[in-house]
Amino acid sequence: MGLFNWLGRVAESVFNWLADVTTWIIERLFAFVETLFQALQNIWSSEIASVLLEAFGIQDFFTSSFMLPKLQAR
């Protein structure tokens, strides 16, 4: 019985660690994409960049109420 409890705690710890690592990777990916598009906006004229961002729906995604608080929290 004690072995199963211990294995359960180990499995839960591993699962929590994997969830944390996955979350961190996704946040870094979003930060990279955001930085990339900010660089594109700086390189291109803001009019061309905003047309491209709006065409792909990316600007709306990053400024939506879902992502903006996460990006501002950093």
PDB file of N, CA and C in Angstrom:
ATOM      1  N   MET A   1       0.811  -1.194   0.000  1.00  0.00           N
ATOM      2  CA  MET A   1       0.000   0.000   0.000  1.00  0.00           C
ATOM      3  C   MET A   1       0.858   1.263   0.000  1.00  0.00           C
ATOM      4  N   GLY A   2       1.884   1.281   0.828  1.00  0.00           N
ATOM      5  CA  GLY A   2       2.748   2.453   0.893  1.00  0.00           C
ATOM      6  C   GLY A   2       3.452   2.711  -0.424  1.00  0.00           C
ATOM      7  N   LEU A   3       3.799   1.636  -1.127  1.00  0.00           N
ATOM      8  CA  LEU A   3       4.474   1.772  -2.415  1.00  0.00           C
ATOM      9  C   LEU A   3       3.569   2.446  -3.435  1.00  0.00           C
ATOM     10  N   PHE A   4       2.291   2.072  -3.444  1.00  0.00           N
ATOM     11  CA  PHE A   4       1.359   2.669  -4.402  1.00  0.00           C
ATOM     12  C   PHE A   4       1.127   4.149  -4.099  1.00  0.00           C
ATOM     13  N   ASN A   5       1.066   4.494  -2.829  1.00  0.00           N
ATOM     14  CA  ASN A   5       0.931   5.911  -2.462  1.00  0.00           C
ATOM     15  C   ASN A   5       2.144   6.699  -2.922  1.00  0.00           C
ATOM     16  N   TRP A   6       3.328   6.132  -2.712  1.00  0.00           N
ATOM     17  CA  TRP A   6       4.557   6.795  -3.126  1.00  0.00           C
ATOM     18  C   TRP A   6       4.601   6.948  -4.644  1.00  0.00           C
ATOM     19  N   LEU A   7       4.246   5.882  -5.377  1.00  0.00           N
ATOM     20  CA  LEU A   7       4.230   5.953  -6.842  1.00  0.00           C
ATOM     21  C   LEU A   7       3.212   6.982  -7.326  1.00  0.00           C
ATOM     22  N   GLY A   8       2.085   7.073  -6.648  1.00  0.00           N
ATOM     23  CA  GLY A   8       1.080   8.071  -7.012  1.00  0.00           C
ATOM     24  C   GLY A   8       1.593   9.483  -6.827  1.00  0.00           C
ATOM     25  N   ARG A   9       2.308   9.722  -5.737  1.00  0.00           N
ATOM     26  CA  ARG A   9       2.873  11.057  -5.496  1.00  0.00           C
ATOM     27  C   ARG A   9       3.953  11.379  -6.520  1.00  0.00           C
ATOM     28  N   VAL A  10       4.771  10.386  -6.861  1.00  0.00           N
ATOM     29  CA  VAL A  10       5.811  10.601  -7.873  1.00  0.00           C
ATOM     30  C   VAL A  10       5.172  10.913  -9.222  1.00  0.00           C
ATOM     31  N   ALA A  11       4.159  10.148  -9.600  1.00  0.00           N
ATOM     32  CA  ALA A  11       3.480  10.384 -10.880  1.00  0.00           C
ATOM     33  C   ALA A  11       2.840  11.767 -10.900  1.00  0.00           C
ATOM     34  N   GLU A  12       2.240  12.177  -9.794  1.00  0.00           N
ATOM     35  CA  GLU A  12       1.619  13.503  -9.727  1.00  0.00           C
ATOM     36  C   GLU A  12       2.676  14.601  -9.849  1.00  0.00           C
ATOM     37  N   SER A  13       3.820  14.416  -9.202  1.00  0.00           N
ATOM     38  CA  SER A  13       4.905  15.397  -9.287  1.00  0.00           C
ATOM     39  C   SER A  13       5.433  15.508 -10.709  1.00  0.00           C
ATOM     40  N   VAL A  14       5.614  14.368 -11.361  1.00  0.00           N
ATOM     41  CA  VAL A  14       6.103  14.373 -12.744  1.00  0.00           C
ATOM     42  C   VAL A  14       5.093  15.056 -13.657  1.00  0.00           C
ATOM     43  N   PHE A  15       3.817  14.752 -13.475  1.00  0.00           N
ATOM     44  CA  PHE A  15       2.779  15.371 -14.296  1.00  0.00           C
ATOM     45  C   PHE A  15       2.757  16.882 -14.088  1.00  0.00           C
ATOM     46  N   ASN A  16       2.848  17.334 -12.841  1.00  0.00           N
ATOM     47  CA  ASN A  16       2.860  18.776 -12.558  1.00  0.00           C
ATOM     48  C   ASN A  16       4.084  19.443 -13.164  1.00  0.00           C
ATOM     49  N   TRP A  17       5.237  18.776 -13.090  1.00  0.00           N
ATOM     50  CA  TRP A  17       6.450  19.328 -13.676  1.00  0.00           C
ATOM     51  C   TRP A  17       6.306  19.447 -15.191  1.00  0.00           C
ATOM     52  N   LEU A  18       5.767  18.413 -15.840  1.00  0.00           N
ATOM     53  CA  LEU A  18       5.565  18.464 -17.290  1.00  0.00           C
ATOM     54  C   LEU A  18       4.592  19.577 -17.673  1.00  0.00           C
ATOM     55  N   ALA A  19       3.556  19.768 -16.884  1.00  0.00           N
ATOM     56  CA  ALA A  19       2.604  20.846 -17.155  1.00  0.00           C
ATOM     57  C   ALA A  19       3.290  22.204 -17.033  1.00  0.00           C
ATOM     58  N   ASP A  20       4.127  22.378 -16.016  1.00  0.00           N
ATOM     59  CA  ASP A  20       4.851  23.639 -15.841  1.00  0.00           C
ATOM     60  C   ASP A  20       5.820  23.890 -16.992  1.00  0.00           C
ATOM     61  N   VAL A  21       6.539  22.856 -17.402  1.00  0.00           N
ATOM     62  CA  VAL A  21       7.494  22.998 -18.511  1.00  0.00           C
ATOM     63  C   VAL A  21       6.757  23.329 -19.804  1.00  0.00           C
ATOM     64  N   THR A  22       5.645  22.661 -20.055  1.00  0.00           N
ATOM     65  CA  THR A  22       4.861  22.925 -21.262  1.00  0.00           C
ATOM     66  C   THR A  22       4.345  24.356 -21.263  1.00  0.00           C
ATOM     67  N   THR A  23       3.850  24.817 -20.128  1.00  0.00           N
ATOM     68  CA  THR A  23       3.365  26.195 -20.018  1.00  0.00           C
ATOM     69  C   THR A  23       4.493  27.177 -20.281  1.00  0.00           C
ATOM     70  N   TRP A  24       5.666  26.921 -19.714  1.00  0.00           N
ATOM     71  CA  TRP A  24       6.806  27.808 -19.912  1.00  0.00           C
ATOM     72  C   TRP A  24       7.199  27.862 -21.385  1.00  0.00           C
ATOM     73  N   ILE A  25       7.225  26.706 -22.057  1.00  0.00           N
ATOM     74  CA  ILE A  25       7.588  26.659 -23.478  1.00  0.00           C
ATOM     75  C   ILE A  25       6.582  27.448 -24.307  1.00  0.00           C
ATOM     76  N   ILE A  26       5.303  27.288 -24.028  1.00  0.00           N
ATOM     77  CA  ILE A  26       4.273  28.007 -24.779  1.00  0.00           C
ATOM     78  C   ILE A  26       4.403  29.511 -24.550  1.00  0.00           C
ATOM     79  N   GLU A  27       4.647  29.935 -23.312  1.00  0.00           N
ATOM     80  CA  GLU A  27       4.823  31.359 -23.031  1.00  0.00           C
ATOM     81  C   GLU A  27       6.035  31.915 -23.765  1.00  0.00           C
ATOM     82  N   ARG A  28       7.130  31.168 -23.801  1.00  0.00           N
ATOM     83  CA  ARG A  28       8.329  31.613 -24.522  1.00  0.00           C
ATOM     84  C   ARG A  28       8.048  31.705 -26.020  1.00  0.00           C
ATOM     85  N   LEU A  29       7.276  30.752 -26.545  1.00  0.00           N
ATOM     86  CA  LEU A  29       6.927  30.773 -27.959  1.00  0.00           C
ATOM     87  C   LEU A  29       6.099  32.006 -28.290  1.00  0.00           C
ATOM     88  N   PHE A  30       5.107  32.318 -27.454  1.00  0.00           N
ATOM     89  CA  PHE A  30       4.305  33.518 -27.670  1.00  0.00           C
ATOM     90  C   PHE A  30       5.166  34.775 -27.585  1.00  0.00           C
ATOM     91  N   ALA A  31       6.094  34.806 -26.637  1.00  0.00           N
ATOM     92  CA  ALA A  31       6.975  35.964 -26.507  1.00  0.00           C
ATOM     93  C   ALA A  31       7.851  36.115 -27.748  1.00  0.00           C
ATOM     94  N   PHE A  32       8.350  35.002 -28.278  1.00  0.00           N
ATOM     95  CA  PHE A  32       9.169  35.046 -29.486  1.00  0.00           C
ATOM     96  C   PHE A  32       8.370  35.569 -30.673  1.00  0.00           C
ATOM     97  N   VAL A  33       7.159  35.051 -30.852  1.00  0.00           N
ATOM     98  CA  VAL A  33       6.322  35.487 -31.974  1.00  0.00           C
ATOM     99  C   VAL A  33       5.984  36.963 -31.826  1.00  0.00           C
ATOM    100  N   GLU A  34       5.677  37.391 -30.614  1.00  0.00           N
ATOM    101  CA  GLU A  34       5.365  38.801 -30.396  1.00  0.00           C
ATOM    102  C   GLU A  34       6.569  39.679 -30.736  1.00  0.00           C
ATOM    103  N   THR A  35       7.757  39.273 -30.294  1.00  0.00           N
ATOM    104  CA  THR A  35       8.973  40.028 -30.584  1.00  0.00           C
ATOM    105  C   THR A  35       9.253  40.056 -32.078  1.00  0.00           C
ATOM    106  N   LEU A  36       9.031  38.938 -32.738  1.00  0.00           N
ATOM    107  CA  LEU A  36       9.242  38.864 -34.180  1.00  0.00           C
ATOM    108  C   LEU A  36       8.344  39.848 -34.914  1.00  0.00           C
ATOM    109  N   PHE A  37       7.082  39.883 -34.567  1.00  0.00           N
ATOM    110  CA  PHE A  37       6.174  40.787 -35.258  1.00  0.00           C
ATOM    111  C   PHE A  37       6.401  42.243 -34.871  1.00  0.00           C
ATOM    112  N   GLN A  38       6.880  42.502 -33.671  1.00  0.00           N
ATOM    113  CA  GLN A  38       7.254  43.872 -33.325  1.00  0.00           C
ATOM    114  C   GLN A  38       8.446  44.312 -34.171  1.00  0.00           C
ATOM    115  N   ALA A  39       9.383  43.402 -34.388  1.00  0.00           N
ATOM    116  CA  ALA A  39      10.527  43.718 -35.242  1.00  0.00           C
ATOM    117  C   ALA A  39      10.071  43.967 -36.672  1.00  0.00           C
ATOM    118  N   LEU A  40       9.133  43.157 -37.151  1.00  0.00           N
ATOM    119  CA  LEU A  40       8.613  43.374 -38.501  1.00  0.00           C
ATOM    120  C   LEU A  40       7.918  44.722 -38.612  1.00  0.00           C
ATOM    121  N   GLN A  41       7.205  45.111 -37.571  1.00  0.00           N
ATOM    122  CA  GLN A  41       6.551  46.417 -37.596  1.00  0.00           C
ATOM    123  C   GLN A  41       7.584  47.534 -37.621  1.00  0.00           C
ATOM    124  N   ASN A  42       8.702  47.346 -36.938  1.00  0.00           N
ATOM    125  CA  ASN A  42       9.746  48.369 -36.942  1.00  0.00           C
ATOM    126  C   ASN A  42      10.459  48.436 -38.285  1.00  0.00           C
ATOM    127  N   ILE A  43      10.626  47.285 -38.936  1.00  0.00           N
ATOM    128  CA  ILE A  43      11.333  47.250 -40.213  1.00  0.00           C
ATOM    129  C   ILE A  43      10.456  47.799 -41.332  1.00  0.00           C
ATOM    130  N   TRP A  44       9.246  47.274 -41.441  1.00  0.00           N
ATOM    131  CA  TRP A  44       8.337  47.723 -42.478  1.00  0.00           C
ATOM    132  C   TRP A  44       7.615  48.966 -42.008  1.00  0.00           C
ATOM    133  N   SER A  45       6.988  49.625 -42.945  1.00  0.00           N
ATOM    134  CA  SER A  45       6.151  50.753 -42.531  1.00  0.00           C
ATOM    135  C   SER A  45       5.002  50.202 -41.705  1.00  0.00           C
ATOM    136  N   SER A  46       4.553  50.961 -40.766  1.00  0.00           N
ATOM    137  CA  SER A  46       3.521  50.464 -39.853  1.00  0.00           C
ATOM    138  C   SER A  46       2.240  50.124 -40.599  1.00  0.00           C
ATOM    139  N   GLU A  47       1.997  50.786 -41.710  1.00  0.00           N
ATOM    140  CA  GLU A  47       0.780  50.511 -42.474  1.00  0.00           C
ATOM    141  C   GLU A  47       0.820  49.109 -43.084  1.00  0.00           C
ATOM    142  N   ILE A  48       1.948  48.748 -43.708  1.00  0.00           N
ATOM    143  CA  ILE A  48       2.080  47.427 -44.332  1.00  0.00           C
ATOM    144  C   ILE A  48       2.041  46.335 -43.262  1.00  0.00           C
ATOM    145  N   ALA A  49       2.758  46.535 -42.169  1.00  0.00           N
ATOM    146  CA  ALA A  49       2.791  45.526 -41.111  1.00  0.00           C
ATOM    147  C   ALA A  49       1.420  45.332 -40.490  1.00  0.00           C
ATOM    148  N   SER A  50       0.706  46.415 -40.245  1.00  0.00           N
ATOM    149  CA  SER A  50      -0.611  46.262 -39.621  1.00  0.00           C
ATOM    150  C   SER A  50      -1.585  45.572 -40.562  1.00  0.00           C
ATOM    151  N   VAL A  51      -1.462  45.813 -41.879  1.00  0.00           N
ATOM    152  CA  VAL A  51      -2.321  45.116 -42.841  1.00  0.00           C
ATOM    153  C   VAL A  51      -2.032  43.618 -42.807  1.00  0.00           C
ATOM    154  N   LEU A  52      -0.748  43.246 -42.778  1.00  0.00           N
ATOM    155  CA  LEU A  52      -0.391  41.826 -42.717  1.00  0.00           C
ATOM    156  C   LEU A  52      -0.841  41.192 -41.402  1.00  0.00           C
ATOM    157  N   LEU A  53      -0.629  41.887 -40.304  1.00  0.00           N
ATOM    158  CA  LEU A  53      -1.034  41.341 -39.009  1.00  0.00           C
ATOM    159  C   LEU A  53      -2.543  41.164 -38.934  1.00  0.00           C
ATOM    160  N   GLU A  54      -3.278  42.135 -39.444  1.00  0.00           N
ATOM    161  CA  GLU A  54      -4.737  42.018 -39.440  1.00  0.00           C
ATOM    162  C   GLU A  54      -5.199  40.928 -40.399  1.00  0.00           C
ATOM    163  N   ALA A  55      -4.512  40.779 -41.531  1.00  0.00           N
ATOM    164  CA  ALA A  55      -4.906  39.769 -42.514  1.00  0.00           C
ATOM    165  C   ALA A  55      -4.792  38.364 -41.929  1.00  0.00           C
ATOM    166  N   PHE A  56      -3.771  38.142 -41.120  1.00  0.00           N
ATOM    167  CA  PHE A  56      -3.598  36.827 -40.509  1.00  0.00           C
ATOM    168  C   PHE A  56      -4.279  36.721 -39.147  1.00  0.00           C
ATOM    169  N   GLY A  57      -4.865  37.794 -38.679  1.00  0.00           N
ATOM    170  CA  GLY A  57      -5.566  37.780 -37.400  1.00  0.00           C
ATOM    171  C   GLY A  57      -4.649  37.685 -36.201  1.00  0.00           C
ATOM    172  N   ILE A  58      -3.382  37.981 -36.398  1.00  0.00           N
ATOM    173  CA  ILE A  58      -2.416  37.818 -35.313  1.00  0.00           C
ATOM    174  C   ILE A  58      -2.491  38.986 -34.338  1.00  0.00           C
ATOM    175  N   GLN A  59      -2.641  40.183 -34.857  1.00  0.00           N
ATOM    176  CA  GLN A  59      -2.693  41.345 -33.977  1.00  0.00           C
ATOM    177  C   GLN A  59      -3.893  41.254 -33.043  1.00  0.00           C
ATOM    178  N   ASP A  60      -5.027  40.822 -33.561  1.00  0.00           N
ATOM    179  CA  ASP A  60      -6.212  40.672 -32.721  1.00  0.00           C
ATOM    180  C   ASP A  60      -5.983  39.631 -31.642  1.00  0.00           C
ATOM    181  N   PHE A  61      -5.241  38.585 -31.976  1.00  0.00           N
ATOM    182  CA  PHE A  61      -4.983  37.524 -30.996  1.00  0.00           C
ATOM    183  C   PHE A  61      -4.154  38.047 -29.832  1.00  0.00           C
ATOM    184  N   PHE A  62      -3.093  38.784 -30.135  1.00  0.00           N
ATOM    185  CA  PHE A  62      -2.219  39.260 -29.072  1.00  0.00           C
ATOM    186  C   PHE A  62      -2.849  40.378 -28.260  1.00  0.00           C
ATOM    187  N   THR A  63      -3.769  41.113 -28.835  1.00  0.00           N
ATOM    188  CA  THR A  63      -4.389  42.204 -28.093  1.00  0.00           C
ATOM    189  C   THR A  63      -5.723  41.803 -27.487  1.00  0.00           C
ATOM    190  N   SER A  64      -6.110  40.556 -27.678  1.00  0.00           N
ATOM    191  CA  SER A  64      -7.381  40.105 -27.113  1.00  0.00           C
ATOM    192  C   SER A  64      -7.294  40.058 -25.592  1.00  0.00           C
ATOM    193  N   SER A  65      -8.433  40.012 -24.970  1.00  0.00           N
ATOM    194  CA  SER A  65      -8.461  39.988 -23.507  1.00  0.00           C
ATOM    195  C   SER A  65      -7.857  38.700 -22.966  1.00  0.00           C
ATOM    196  N   PHE A  66      -7.727  37.671 -23.819  1.00  0.00           N
ATOM    197  CA  PHE A  66      -7.134  36.408 -23.378  1.00  0.00           C
ATOM    198  C   PHE A  66      -5.618  36.527 -23.220  1.00  0.00           C
ATOM    199  N   MET A  67      -4.935  37.108 -24.219  1.00  0.00           N
ATOM    200  CA  MET A  67      -3.477  37.120 -24.204  1.00  0.00           C
ATOM    201  C   MET A  67      -2.882  38.375 -23.577  1.00  0.00           C
ATOM    202  N   LEU A  68      -3.544  39.515 -23.701  1.00  0.00           N
ATOM    203  CA  LEU A  68      -2.955  40.771 -23.249  1.00  0.00           C
ATOM    204  C   LEU A  68      -2.561  40.747 -21.776  1.00  0.00           C
ATOM    205  N   PRO A  69      -3.406  40.252 -20.869  1.00  0.00           N
ATOM    206  CA  PRO A  69      -2.971  40.211 -19.467  1.00  0.00           C
ATOM    207  C   PRO A  69      -1.733  39.343 -19.245  1.00  0.00           C
ATOM    208  N   LYS A  70      -1.624  38.233 -19.976  1.00  0.00           N
ATOM    209  CA  LYS A  70      -0.446  37.371 -19.826  1.00  0.00           C
ATOM    210  C   LYS A  70       0.810  38.082 -20.335  1.00  0.00           C
ATOM    211  N   LEU A  71       0.676  38.798 -21.444  1.00  0.00           N
ATOM    212  CA  LEU A  71       1.838  39.474 -22.004  1.00  0.00           C
ATOM    213  C   LEU A  71       2.244  40.662 -21.139  1.00  0.00           C
ATOM    214  N   GLN A  72       1.263  41.354 -20.551  1.00  0.00           N
ATOM    215  CA  GLN A  72       1.573  42.502 -19.710  1.00  0.00           C
ATOM    216  C   GLN A  72       2.143  42.073 -18.366  1.00  0.00           C
ATOM    217  N   ALA A  73       1.848  40.854 -17.941  1.00  0.00           N
ATOM    218  CA  ALA A  73       2.309  40.375 -16.640  1.00  0.00           C
ATOM    219  C   ALA A  73       3.821  40.186 -16.610  1.00  0.00           C
ATOM    220  N   ARG A  74       4.431  40.026 -17.770  1.00  0.00           N
ATOM    221  CA  ARG A  74       5.877  39.798 -17.814  1.00  0.00           C
ATOM    222  C   ARG A  74       6.612  41.051 -17.606  1.00  0.00           C
TER     223      ARG A  74
END
